[in-house]
Amino acid sequence: MKTEVKVSTKQKRISNILEETGRLIIAGPCSAESQEQVIETAKALAADGRVHYLRAGIWKPRTSPGSFEGVGTIGFKWLNMAKAITGLPVATEVGSERHVYEALKHGVDMLWIGARTVSNPFTIQEIADAIRGVDIPIMVKNPLSPDINLWEGAINRFARAGVSQLGAVHRGFTLSGESILRNNPSWNIPQLLQERMPELPIICDPSHIAGKNHLVSPIAQRAMEMGFNGLMVEVHPNPQQALSDAAQQLTPLSFANMLNRLISEPGYSNPDELLSELRLEIDLIDDELIRAIANRMNLVKHIAEAKKLSNTDVIQPSRWESILQRIGQLASDQGLRPSFVRKLFNSIHKESCAFQQDQILQSAVK
Ligand code: PEP
Ligand code: MN
């Protein structure tokens, strides 16, 4: 059955896309869910005209069992229909040798390696061996932990397998607790990767960093400001109904609006978006500061007990002196004024001593 006009799907190399447009844009749903959903998204993205690849997860590596784990190989049929209708090349995630064979058999145009998979060098090697000899672009996401060597190592395994079109995707790193963002952007890590691999295109996935749709745009803005080579964004025709990552997916319209604001003109920057992103990062760091201080106070509770058992005074001037010295050195290594850090720590120390005195008094009363 002939439905719509076929568009030529002759693929451009990533380096040509970057040369021509200055950025690589990959967009599409977190997961392929149905034929209608894939085709509707593809049509909207193709009509936008700024998207180079349609993404959709066919197999979803979920943290907890029981979550939606993807539709499996039936999804390739939908991706291929979307490609035939719109001309958009398609990309999916592979997490095993079998996934690679299935994806290649179904003519997928680009593969990406998810954060959970990148954390396992055995799997990465297995995937790299399966890809050897095939000229397909591979995008390697960062691992869950902020371990640049693990990320670089995975990229090198693909380079050694002869993959000539390689890119990295920065999707943020696991945070230690609930926070304003889903993942910590730790921008210094992709920056360091770029210093180590100056030729490597690195794009940003603001969706998985943000975790919430209204935070995607400021993260994307920051990435553009920092000179990332493009974006991978989750776009779903009906985000609230999405079977995975519902909170962070954009509608095609809000995605287009975001691109208008962020990248319609090269070098254009939106100061309001940038300010909101910088504030997000400040909030994230403040959350971490509070958590770190709370952890410190919890330890102080144990210290109070230990001091009581060993009949040691709460205030130990020599210990305090050595803390101040160590902290002062660290502060000046980090470009902080020692007088400010001393004030900050004096205040923490005062609270900690008061806390210990209270603990000791309370246990004396019992
Ligand atoms: C995804 O892209 O939907 C995905 C699972 O991403 P990540 O591997 O970054 O968590
Ligand atoms: Mn997702």
CSV table of C-alpha atoms in Angstrom, one decimal, residues 140-282:
chain,number,residue,atom,x,y,z
A,140,VAL,CA,28.3,7.2,23.4
A,141,LYS,CA,26.5,8.6,26.5
A,142,ASN,CA,28.4,9.3,29.6
A,143,PRO,CA,28.4,6.6,32.3
A,144,LEU,CA,26.1,7.1,35.4
A,145,SER,CA,29.1,7.9,37.6
A,146,PRO,CA,31.3,11.0,36.9
A,147,ASP,CA,34.1,8.8,35.8
A,148,ILE,CA,35.7,10.4,32.7
A,149,ASN,CA,38.1,7.4,32.2
A,150,LEU,CA,35.2,5.0,31.9
A,151,TRP,CA,33.5,7.3,29.3
A,152,GLU,CA,36.7,7.9,27.3
A,153,GLY,CA,37.5,4.1,27.6
A,154,ALA,CA,34.2,3.2,26.0
A,155,ILE,CA,34.7,5.7,23.2
A,156,ASN,CA,38.2,4.3,22.6
A,157,ARG,CA,36.8,0.8,22.4
A,158,PHE,CA,34.6,1.9,19.5
A,159,ALA,CA,37.4,3.8,17.8
A,160,ARG,CA,39.6,0.7,18.0
A,161,ALA,CA,36.8,-1.3,16.4
A,162,GLY,CA,37.1,1.0,13.4
A,163,VAL,CA,34.0,3.1,14.0
A,164,SER,CA,34.7,6.3,12.0
A,165,GLN,CA,31.7,8.3,13.1
A,166,LEU,CA,31.8,8.6,16.8
A,167,GLY,CA,30.2,11.2,19.1
A,168,ALA,CA,29.6,11.6,22.8
A,169,VAL,CA,26.4,12.5,24.6
A,170,HIS,CA,26.5,14.3,27.9
A,171,ARG,CA,23.3,13.3,29.9
A,172,GLY,CA,24.5,14.2,33.4
A,173,PHE,CA,25.6,12.0,36.4
A,174,THR,CA,23.6,10.3,39.1
A,175,LEU,CA,22.9,12.6,42.1
A,176,SER,CA,23.1,11.4,45.6
A,177,GLY,CA,19.6,12.3,46.6
A,178,GLU,CA,16.4,14.1,45.5
A,179,SER,CA,17.2,17.3,43.8
A,180,ILE,CA,16.0,19.9,41.5
A,181,LEU,CA,17.5,18.2,38.5
A,182,ARG,CA,17.4,14.5,37.6
A,183,ASN,CA,21.1,14.3,36.9
A,184,ASN,CA,24.0,16.5,37.8
A,185,PRO,CA,25.4,18.3,34.8
A,186,SER,CA,28.9,18.6,36.2
A,187,TRP,CA,29.9,20.5,33.0
A,188,ASN,CA,33.6,20.2,33.8
A,189,ILE,CA,33.5,16.5,32.9
A,190,PRO,CA,32.4,16.9,29.2
A,191,GLN,CA,34.7,19.9,29.0
A,192,LEU,CA,37.6,17.7,30.1
A,193,LEU,CA,36.6,15.0,27.6
A,194,GLN,CA,36.7,17.6,24.9
A,195,GLU,CA,40.2,18.6,26.0
A,196,ARG,CA,41.3,15.0,25.8
A,197,MET,CA,39.5,14.3,22.5
A,198,PRO,CA,39.4,17.7,20.6
A,199,GLU,CA,38.1,16.1,17.4
A,200,LEU,CA,35.2,14.3,19.1
A,201,PRO,CA,31.7,15.9,18.6
A,202,ILE,CA,30.0,16.1,22.0
A,203,ILE,CA,26.3,16.8,22.2
A,204,CYS,CA,24.1,17.4,25.2
A,205,ASP,CA,21.0,15.5,26.3
A,206,PRO,CA,19.2,18.2,28.3
A,207,SER,CA,16.2,15.9,28.8
A,208,HIS,CA,17.9,13.4,31.1
A,209,ILE,CA,19.8,16.2,33.0
A,210,ALA,CA,16.6,18.1,33.6
A,211,GLY,CA,14.1,15.4,34.3
A,212,LYS,CA,11.3,17.9,34.1
A,213,ASN,CA,10.1,19.5,30.9
A,214,HIS,CA,10.3,23.1,32.0
A,215,LEU,CA,14.0,22.7,32.9
A,216,VAL,CA,15.0,21.2,29.6
A,217,SER,CA,15.4,24.6,27.8
A,218,PRO,CA,17.7,26.3,30.3
A,219,ILE,CA,20.0,23.3,30.3
A,220,ALA,CA,20.0,23.2,26.5
A,221,GLN,CA,20.8,26.9,26.5
A,222,ARG,CA,23.8,26.4,28.8
A,223,ALA,CA,25.0,23.6,26.6
A,224,MET,CA,24.8,25.8,23.5
A,225,GLU,CA,26.6,28.6,25.4
A,226,MET,CA,29.4,26.2,26.2
A,227,GLY,CA,29.9,25.2,22.6
A,228,PHE,CA,28.4,21.7,22.6
A,229,ASN,CA,28.0,20.3,19.1
A,230,GLY,CA,24.3,19.7,19.3
A,231,LEU,CA,21.5,18.2,21.3
A,232,MET,CA,19.6,15.0,21.8
A,233,VAL,CA,16.1,15.9,23.1
A,234,GLU,CA,13.2,13.7,24.1
A,235,VAL,CA,10.0,14.8,22.2
A,236,HIS,CA,6.7,13.0,22.5
A,237,PRO,CA,3.3,14.0,20.9
A,238,ASN,CA,1.6,13.5,24.2
A,239,PRO,CA,4.2,13.6,27.0
A,240,GLN,CA,1.7,13.0,29.9
A,241,GLN,CA,0.8,9.7,28.4
A,242,ALA,CA,4.4,8.6,27.7
A,243,LEU,CA,5.3,5.1,29.0
A,244,SER,CA,8.8,6.2,30.1
A,245,ASP,CA,10.3,9.5,31.2
A,246,ALA,CA,6.9,11.3,30.9
A,247,ALA,CA,7.9,14.3,33.0
A,248,GLN,CA,10.8,15.3,30.9
A,249,GLN,CA,9.5,14.9,27.3
A,250,LEU,CA,8.6,18.0,25.3
A,251,THR,CA,5.8,18.3,22.8
A,252,PRO,CA,6.9,19.0,19.2
A,253,LEU,CA,5.7,22.5,19.6
A,254,SER,CA,7.6,23.3,22.8
A,255,PHE,CA,10.7,21.6,21.2
A,256,ALA,CA,10.4,23.9,18.2
A,257,ASN,CA,9.9,26.9,20.5
A,258,MET,CA,13.0,26.0,22.4
A,259,LEU,CA,15.0,25.7,19.2
A,260,ASN,CA,13.7,29.1,18.1
A,261,ARG,CA,14.9,30.6,21.3
A,262,LEU,CA,18.2,28.8,21.5
A,263,ILE,CA,19.7,28.2,18.2
A,264,SER,CA,17.8,30.0,15.4
A,265,GLU,CA,20.8,32.2,14.9
A,266,PRO,CA,24.3,30.8,15.4
A,267,GLY,CA,25.9,32.3,18.5
A,268,TYR,CA,22.6,33.7,19.7
A,269,SER,CA,22.1,33.5,23.4
A,270,ASN,CA,19.1,34.1,25.5
A,271,PRO,CA,20.2,35.8,28.8
A,272,ASP,CA,17.0,34.9,30.6
A,273,GLU,CA,17.3,31.2,29.9
A,274,LEU,CA,21.0,31.3,30.8
A,275,LEU,CA,20.2,33.0,34.1
A,276,SER,CA,17.6,30.4,35.0
A,277,GLU,CA,20.0,27.6,34.2
A,278,LEU,CA,22.8,29.1,36.3
A,279,ARG,CA,20.3,29.5,39.2
A,280,LEU,CA,19.4,25.8,38.8
A,281,GLU,CA,23.0,24.9,39.2
A,282,ILE,CA,23.3,27.1,42.3
